[in-house]
Amino acid sequence: MTISAVPTNTPPALAVRNLSKTFTLHTQGGVRIEAFNNLNLEAHYGKCLVLHGPSGAGKSTLLRSMYANYKPCSGSIVVQHGKEVVDIATATPREILAIRRDTIGYVSQFLRVIPRVSTLDIVAERCLSMGEDKALAEEKAVALLRRLRIPERLWRIAPATFSGGEQQRVNIARGFIRSYPVLLLDEPTASLDATNRQTVIELIQEAKANGCAVVGIFHDEAVRHAVADTLFQVQSGTTNAA
Ligand SMILES: Nc1ncnc2c1ncn2[C@@H]1O[C@H](COP(=O)(O)OP(=O)(O)O)[C@@H](O)[C@H]1O
Ligand SMILES: [Mg+2]
């Protein structure tokens, strides 16, 4: 395992260049919180890049920036999107939608529960949005829900009332139902028991074997050790009054 994300000869799936992000809290006296400054890293196909660092270091902010949930203040996030190379930091909303559909998958830390949408539909959705046959999408969703030990009695109900660990597994099933060229994972094993954690490790290893470039945050050292090819240390930000 290498300790930093040094450039290699093969073109990266995703490259972060001179990336900086500072939040300005306009409603709280304009306090500025620097999440990270001048960050550089690369994610490669078939490899897992682990973002490491203490709580509050800016790991989730970096992952959200890669998924265009946050707009960086400066720098670029260049992704190989089909035959094109697109900078996520300056991409149009239409390009972002296309990148999210075809190129980058994201498993957020917490499931965004949609009232009245069943677990099965939430998991199958990303296949259906690709125009995949409904029966086939459901078959894949069922296979993943079984693999992640979500009891069958829960499949037809919305996951709003599920336990934290159950919601997290639904979120994981949703993220892994399709194979993306790039997959972003924000602490996917944080509320899981050892057996389910092992299943997630296997899903990540299978994704890597399929050529996926995985970028992940894992607070659990055993998981990190099992999946990481490269560790990238995210430095703590600083807080400055404006
Ligand atoms: N939407 C936001 N608005 C303001 N500050 C934020 C926001 N998101 C994150 N931060 C701040 O940025 C810093 C990094 O947070 P985060 O990326 O969640 O850290 P980590 O994932 O490494 O624990 C923290 O100080 C946090 O309070
Ligand atoms: Mg985080």
mmCIF file of C-alpha atoms and ligand atoms in Angstrom:
data_model
loop_
_atom_site.group_PDB
_atom_site.id
_atom_site.type_symbol
_atom_site.label_atom_id
_atom_site.label_comp_id
_atom_site.label_asym_id
_atom_site.label_seq_id
_atom_site.Cartn_x
_atom_site.Cartn_y
_atom_site.Cartn_z
ATOM 1 C CA MET A 1 0.000 0.000 0.000
ATOM 2 C CA THR A 2 1.370 3.442 -0.872
ATOM 3 C CA ILE A 3 0.917 6.300 1.581
ATOM 4 C CA SER A 4 0.051 9.156 -0.725
ATOM 5 C CA ALA A 5 -1.747 9.483 -4.029
ATOM 6 C CA VAL A 6 1.265 10.002 -6.282
ATOM 7 C CA PRO A 7 0.633 10.303 -10.021
ATOM 8 C CA THR A 8 1.286 7.173 -12.091
ATOM 9 C CA ASN A 9 1.620 6.667 -15.847
ATOM 10 C CA THR A 10 -1.929 5.406 -16.464
ATOM 11 C CA PRO A 11 -4.571 8.133 -16.874
ATOM 12 C CA PRO A 12 -6.581 8.454 -13.657
ATOM 13 C CA ALA A 13 -10.326 7.818 -13.460
ATOM 14 C CA LEU A 14 -10.556 10.983 -11.389
ATOM 15 C CA ALA A 15 -7.953 13.618 -10.533
ATOM 16 C CA VAL A 16 -8.177 16.411 -7.979
ATOM 17 C CA ARG A 17 -5.871 19.364 -8.657
ATOM 18 C CA ASN A 18 -5.137 22.256 -6.292
ATOM 19 C CA LEU A 19 -8.563 21.911 -4.729
ATOM 20 C CA SER A 20 -9.641 24.279 -1.961
ATOM 21 C CA LYS A 21 -12.922 24.614 -0.107
ATOM 22 C CA THR A 22 -13.837 27.136 2.547
ATOM 23 C CA PHE A 23 -17.349 27.457 3.938
ATOM 24 C CA THR A 24 -18.583 30.935 4.814
ATOM 25 C CA LEU A 25 -21.338 30.948 7.399
ATOM 26 C CA HIS A 26 -23.233 34.060 6.332
ATOM 27 C CA THR A 27 -25.874 33.661 9.031
ATOM 28 C CA GLN A 28 -23.232 33.387 11.762
ATOM 29 C CA GLY A 29 -21.198 36.551 11.392
ATOM 30 C CA GLY A 30 -19.440 35.433 8.217
ATOM 31 C CA VAL A 31 -17.267 32.884 10.027
ATOM 32 C CA ARG A 32 -15.093 31.030 7.542
ATOM 33 C CA ILE A 33 -14.290 27.345 7.936
ATOM 34 C CA GLU A 34 -11.535 25.984 5.743
ATOM 35 C CA ALA A 35 -12.265 22.334 4.947
ATOM 36 C CA PHE A 36 -9.114 21.805 2.852
ATOM 37 C CA ASN A 37 -6.593 23.793 0.905
ATOM 38 C CA ASN A 38 -4.635 23.060 -2.280
ATOM 39 C CA LEU A 39 -5.330 19.353 -2.335
ATOM 40 C CA ASN A 40 -4.027 16.998 -5.050
ATOM 41 C CA LEU A 41 -4.872 13.342 -5.551
ATOM 42 C CA GLU A 42 -5.711 10.726 -8.176
ATOM 43 C CA ALA A 43 -8.081 7.741 -8.205
ATOM 44 C CA HIS A 44 -7.270 4.873 -10.548
ATOM 45 C CA TYR A 45 -9.373 2.134 -12.136
ATOM 46 C CA GLY A 46 -9.320 -1.111 -10.169
ATOM 47 C CA LYS A 47 -7.866 0.568 -7.084
ATOM 48 C CA CYS A 48 -9.234 1.911 -3.830
ATOM 49 C CA LEU A 49 -8.090 5.299 -2.578
ATOM 50 C CA VAL A 50 -8.888 5.774 1.094
ATOM 51 C CA LEU A 51 -9.354 9.277 2.510
ATOM 52 C CA HIS A 52 -8.007 9.249 5.996
ATOM 53 C CA GLY A 53 -7.879 11.774 8.820
ATOM 54 C CA PRO A 54 -9.578 12.831 12.056
ATOM 55 C CA SER A 55 -13.229 13.813 12.305
ATOM 56 C CA GLY A 56 -13.744 17.287 10.831
ATOM 57 C CA ALA A 57 -10.664 17.036 8.589
ATOM 58 C CA GLY A 58 -12.750 17.583 5.450
ATOM 59 C CA LYS A 59 -13.100 14.006 4.134
ATOM 60 C CA SER A 60 -16.847 14.092 3.537
ATOM 61 C CA THR A 61 -16.587 17.594 2.059
ATOM 62 C CA LEU A 62 -14.015 16.288 -0.409
ATOM 63 C CA LEU A 63 -16.202 13.323 -1.363
ATOM 64 C CA ARG A 64 -19.259 15.593 -1.735
ATOM 65 C CA SER A 65 -17.230 17.927 -3.926
ATOM 66 C CA MET A 66 -16.343 14.964 -6.159
ATOM 67 C CA TYR A 67 -20.083 14.267 -6.521
ATOM 68 C CA ALA A 68 -20.765 17.975 -7.147
ATOM 69 C CA ASN A 69 -22.837 18.359 -4.003
ATOM 70 C CA TYR A 70 -20.418 21.099 -2.939
ATOM 71 C CA LYS A 71 -18.751 23.593 -5.212
ATOM 72 C CA PRO A 72 -15.044 24.035 -4.499
ATOM 73 C CA CYS A 73 -13.618 27.569 -4.179
ATOM 74 C CA SER A 74 -10.719 26.832 -6.528
ATOM 75 C CA GLY A 75 -9.025 23.947 -8.305
ATOM 76 C CA SER A 76 -10.416 21.164 -10.473
ATOM 77 C CA ILE A 77 -11.894 17.674 -10.185
ATOM 78 C CA VAL A 78 -11.321 16.040 -13.521
ATOM 79 C CA VAL A 79 -13.192 12.840 -14.321
ATOM 80 C CA GLN A 80 -13.041 10.516 -17.300
ATOM 81 C CA HIS A 81 -16.676 10.508 -18.452
ATOM 82 C CA GLY A 82 -17.031 8.106 -21.388
ATOM 83 C CA LYS A 83 -14.673 9.437 -24.033
ATOM 84 C CA GLU A 84 -14.652 12.926 -22.529
ATOM 85 C CA VAL A 85 -12.705 14.468 -19.706
ATOM 86 C CA VAL A 86 -14.915 16.751 -17.608
ATOM 87 C CA ASP A 87 -14.067 19.114 -14.750
ATOM 88 C CA ILE A 88 -16.749 18.553 -12.116
ATOM 89 C CA ALA A 89 -15.891 21.874 -10.455
ATOM 90 C CA THR A 90 -17.086 23.813 -13.506
ATOM 91 C CA ALA A 91 -19.453 21.337 -15.198
ATOM 92 C CA THR A 92 -22.978 22.378 -16.155
ATOM 93 C CA PRO A 93 -25.969 20.896 -14.277
ATOM 94 C CA ARG A 94 -26.726 18.797 -17.378
ATOM 95 C CA GLU A 95 -23.185 17.393 -17.401
ATOM 96 C CA ILE A 96 -23.394 16.650 -13.673
ATOM 97 C CA LEU A 97 -26.610 14.683 -14.197
ATOM 98 C CA ALA A 98 -24.975 12.671 -16.992
ATOM 99 C CA ILE A 99 -21.880 12.025 -14.858
ATOM 100 C CA ARG A 100 -24.063 10.817 -11.976
ATOM 101 C CA ARG A 101 -26.024 8.573 -14.315
ATOM 102 C CA ASP A 102 -23.105 6.999 -16.159
ATOM 103 C CA THR A 103 -19.824 7.569 -14.367
ATOM 104 C CA ILE A 104 -19.895 8.257 -10.631
ATOM 105 C CA GLY A 105 -21.849 6.340 -7.970
ATOM 106 C CA TYR A 106 -22.055 7.670 -4.417
ATOM 107 C CA VAL A 107 -23.018 5.993 -1.175
ATOM 108 C CA SER A 108 -23.670 8.791 1.302
ATOM 109 C CA GLN A 109 -23.207 8.338 5.021
ATOM 110 C CA PHE A 110 -26.953 8.343 5.632
ATOM 111 C CA LEU A 111 -29.820 7.105 3.469
ATOM 112 C CA ARG A 112 -32.114 9.847 2.235
ATOM 113 C CA VAL A 113 -35.433 8.239 2.951
ATOM 114 C CA ILE A 114 -38.239 8.998 0.552
ATOM 115 C CA PRO A 115 -41.669 8.544 2.189
ATOM 116 C CA ARG A 116 -43.802 5.752 0.726
ATOM 117 C CA VAL A 117 -41.096 4.474 -1.641
ATOM 118 C CA SER A 118 -40.398 0.834 -0.848
ATOM 119 C CA THR A 119 -36.947 -0.518 -0.060
ATOM 120 C CA LEU A 120 -37.034 -2.638 -3.210
ATOM 121 C CA ASP A 121 -37.859 0.392 -5.384
ATOM 122 C CA ILE A 122 -35.185 2.538 -3.728
ATOM 123 C CA VAL A 123 -32.550 -0.101 -4.492
ATOM 124 C CA ALA A 124 -33.810 -0.879 -8.029
ATOM 125 C CA GLU A 125 -34.119 2.817 -8.956
ATOM 126 C CA ARG A 126 -30.634 3.300 -10.359
ATOM 127 C CA CYS A 127 -31.143 0.399 -12.776
ATOM 128 C CA LEU A 128 -34.595 1.630 -13.785
ATOM 129 C CA SER A 129 -33.237 5.120 -14.471
ATOM 130 C CA MET A 130 -30.888 3.474 -16.980
ATOM 131 C CA GLY A 131 -33.934 2.069 -18.773
ATOM 132 C CA GLU A 132 -33.319 -1.447 -17.516
ATOM 133 C CA ASP A 133 -36.196 -3.927 -17.489
ATOM 134 C CA LYS A 134 -38.201 -3.685 -14.205
ATOM 135 C CA ALA A 135 -38.185 -7.426 -13.503
ATOM 136 C CA LEU A 136 -34.426 -7.633 -14.022
ATOM 137 C CA ALA A 137 -33.815 -4.566 -11.842
ATOM 138 C CA GLU A 138 -35.934 -6.087 -9.064
ATOM 139 C CA GLU A 139 -34.092 -9.389 -9.372
ATOM 140 C CA LYS A 140 -30.772 -7.595 -8.852
ATOM 141 C CA ALA A 141 -32.209 -5.586 -5.946
ATOM 142 C CA VAL A 142 -33.488 -8.775 -4.274
ATOM 143 C CA ALA A 143 -30.103 -10.478 -4.678
ATOM 144 C CA LEU A 144 -28.307 -7.550 -3.002
ATOM 145 C CA LEU A 145 -30.877 -7.182 -0.216
ATOM 146 C CA ARG A 146 -30.495 -10.896 0.517
ATOM 147 C CA ARG A 147 -26.736 -10.635 0.436
ATOM 148 C CA LEU A 148 -26.842 -7.725 2.869
ATOM 149 C CA ARG A 149 -29.261 -9.657 5.113
ATOM 150 C CA ILE A 150 -32.243 -7.303 4.894
ATOM 151 C CA PRO A 151 -35.182 -9.513 5.931
ATOM 152 C CA GLU A 152 -37.721 -10.165 3.169
ATOM 153 C CA ARG A 153 -40.575 -8.775 5.307
ATOM 154 C CA LEU A 154 -38.951 -5.314 4.974
ATOM 155 C CA TRP A 155 -38.551 -5.227 1.201
ATOM 156 C CA ARG A 156 -41.996 -3.836 0.395
ATOM 157 C CA ILE A 157 -41.987 -1.080 3.019
ATOM 158 C CA ALA A 158 -40.256 2.308 3.077
ATOM 159 C CA PRO A 159 -37.029 2.286 5.133
ATOM 160 C CA ALA A 160 -37.993 5.369 7.243
ATOM 161 C CA THR A 161 -38.527 3.184 10.336
ATOM 162 C CA PHE A 162 -35.509 0.919 9.794
ATOM 163 C CA SER A 163 -32.587 0.804 12.211
ATOM 164 C CA GLY A 164 -29.447 2.789 11.345
ATOM 165 C CA GLY A 165 -27.658 -0.358 10.236
ATOM 166 C CA GLU A 166 -30.596 -1.491 8.071
ATOM 167 C CA GLN A 167 -30.817 1.923 6.396
ATOM 168 C CA GLN A 168 -27.094 1.861 5.766
ATOM 169 C CA ARG A 169 -27.366 -1.551 4.090
ATOM 170 C CA VAL A 170 -30.222 -0.335 1.870
ATOM 171 C CA ASN A 171 -27.992 2.586 0.894
ATOM 172 C CA ILE A 172 -25.133 0.203 0.100
ATOM 173 C CA ALA A 173 -27.406 -2.046 -1.988
ATOM 174 C CA ARG A 174 -28.514 1.056 -3.929
ATOM 175 C CA GLY A 175 -24.908 2.062 -4.571
ATOM 176 C CA PHE A 176 -23.711 -1.363 -5.657
ATOM 177 C CA ILE A 177 -26.646 -2.446 -7.857
ATOM 178 C CA ARG A 178 -24.870 -1.012 -10.887
ATOM 179 C CA SER A 179 -21.207 -0.964 -11.701
ATOM 180 C CA TYR A 180 -19.910 2.588 -12.030
ATOM 181 C CA PRO A 181 -16.461 3.532 -13.322
ATOM 182 C CA VAL A 182 -16.007 5.567 -10.120
ATOM 183 C CA LEU A 183 -17.622 4.819 -6.760
ATOM 184 C CA LEU A 184 -17.543 7.178 -3.759
ATOM 185 C CA LEU A 185 -18.205 5.648 -0.328
ATOM 186 C CA ASP A 186 -18.678 7.733 2.841
ATOM 187 C CA GLU A 187 -18.236 5.474 5.894
ATOM 188 C CA PRO A 188 -20.411 2.686 4.471
ATOM 189 C CA THR A 189 -19.629 0.288 7.330
ATOM 190 C CA ALA A 190 -20.010 2.711 10.271
ATOM 191 C CA SER A 191 -23.164 1.116 11.766
ATOM 192 C CA LEU A 192 -22.669 -2.460 10.624
ATOM 193 C CA ASP A 193 -21.968 -5.672 12.510
ATOM 194 C CA ALA A 194 -18.905 -7.754 11.650
ATOM 195 C CA THR A 195 -20.745 -10.111 9.265
ATOM 196 C CA ASN A 196 -22.266 -7.316 7.193
ATOM 197 C CA ARG A 197 -18.999 -5.393 7.288
ATOM 198 C CA GLN A 198 -17.336 -8.404 5.695
ATOM 199 C CA THR A 199 -20.013 -8.443 2.958
ATOM 200 C CA VAL A 200 -19.300 -4.783 2.196
ATOM 201 C CA ILE A 201 -15.558 -5.532 2.011
ATOM 202 C CA GLU A 202 -16.355 -8.260 -0.536
ATOM 203 C CA LEU A 203 -18.598 -5.929 -2.563
ATOM 204 C CA ILE A 204 -15.778 -3.355 -2.687
ATOM 205 C CA GLN A 205 -13.253 -5.992 -3.710
ATOM 206 C CA GLU A 206 -15.580 -7.204 -6.476
ATOM 207 C CA ALA A 207 -16.070 -3.631 -7.714
ATOM 208 C CA LYS A 208 -12.290 -3.162 -7.848
ATOM 209 C CA ALA A 209 -11.894 -6.463 -9.714
ATOM 210 C CA ASN A 210 -14.431 -5.106 -12.250
ATOM 211 C CA GLY A 211 -12.193 -2.090 -12.791
ATOM 212 C CA CYS A 212 -14.013 0.413 -10.603
ATOM 213 C CA ALA A 213 -12.024 3.288 -9.102
ATOM 214 C CA VAL A 214 -13.186 3.403 -5.482
ATOM 215 C CA VAL A 215 -12.704 6.454 -3.255
ATOM 216 C CA GLY A 216 -13.759 5.752 0.310
ATOM 217 C CA ILE A 217 -13.797 6.906 3.901
ATOM 218 C CA PHE A 218 -13.674 4.050 6.430
ATOM 219 C CA HIS A 219 -13.339 4.741 10.137
ATOM 220 C CA ASP A 220 -12.780 1.014 10.721
ATOM 221 C CA GLU A 221 -9.117 0.088 10.422
ATOM 222 C CA ALA A 222 -9.822 -3.537 9.485
ATOM 223 C CA VAL A 223 -11.979 -2.413 6.545
ATOM 224 C CA ARG A 224 -9.352 0.116 5.467
ATOM 225 C CA HIS A 225 -6.693 -2.540 5.584
ATOM 226 C CA ALA A 226 -8.820 -4.985 3.567
ATOM 227 C CA VAL A 227 -9.676 -2.624 0.697
ATOM 228 C CA ALA A 228 -7.121 0.212 0.486
ATOM 229 C CA ASP A 229 -4.470 0.438 -2.208
ATOM 230 C CA THR A 230 -3.547 4.009 -1.333
ATOM 231 C CA LEU A 231 -4.085 6.061 1.811
ATOM 232 C CA PHE A 232 -4.530 9.802 1.420
ATOM 233 C CA GLN A 233 -4.235 11.908 4.553
ATOM 234 C CA VAL A 234 -6.753 14.778 4.599
ATOM 235 C CA GLN A 235 -5.402 17.611 6.719
ATOM 236 C CA SER A 236 -7.529 19.292 9.357
ATOM 237 C CA GLY A 237 -9.003 22.609 8.304
ATOM 238 C CA THR A 238 -8.718 25.831 10.233
ATOM 239 C CA THR A 239 -11.378 28.247 11.426
ATOM 240 C CA ASN A 240 -10.891 31.965 10.781
ATOM 241 C CA ALA A 241 -13.194 34.778 11.725
ATOM 242 C CA ALA A 242 -13.910 36.993 8.721
HETATM 243 N N1 LIG B 1 -22.377 22.524 4.718
HETATM 244 C C1 LIG B 1 -21.443 22.972 5.560
HETATM 245 N N2 LIG B 1 -21.454 24.242 5.997
HETATM 246 C C2 LIG B 1 -20.508 24.714 6.832
HETATM 247 N N3 LIG B 1 -19.478 23.975 7.293
HETATM 248 C C3 LIG B 1 -19.408 22.694 6.894
HETATM 249 C C4 LIG B 1 -20.372 22.124 6.005
HETATM 250 N N4 LIG B 1 -20.036 20.832 5.777
HETATM 251 C C5 LIG B 1 -18.920 20.610 6.492
HETATM 252 N N5 LIG B 1 -18.537 21.722 7.162
HETATM 253 C C6 LIG B 1 -17.359 21.881 8.023
HETATM 254 O O1 LIG B 1 -16.202 21.484 7.297
HETATM 255 C C7 LIG B 1 -15.318 20.764 8.130
HETATM 256 C C8 LIG B 1 -15.060 19.391 7.538
HETATM 257 O O2 LIG B 1 -16.244 18.605 7.667
HETATM 258 P P1 LIG B 1 -16.373 17.141 7.038
HETATM 259 O O3 LIG B 1 -15.934 17.190 5.634
HETATM 260 O O4 LIG B 1 -17.758 16.650 7.320
HETATM 261 O O5 LIG B 1 -15.296 16.344 7.923
HETATM 262 P P2 LIG B 1 -14.986 14.768 8.022
HETATM 263 O O6 LIG B 1 -15.850 14.058 7.051
HETATM 264 O O7 LIG B 1 -13.531 14.644 7.756
HETATM 265 O O8 LIG B 1 -15.313 14.402 9.451
HETATM 266 C C9 LIG B 1 -15.958 20.704 9.511
HETATM 267 O O9 LIG B 1 -15.367 21.697 10.304
HETATM 268 C C10 LIG B 1 -17.423 20.981 9.250
HETATM 269 O O10 LIG B 1 -18.015 21.606 10.331
HETATM 270 MG MG MG B 2 -17.380 12.640 7.303
#
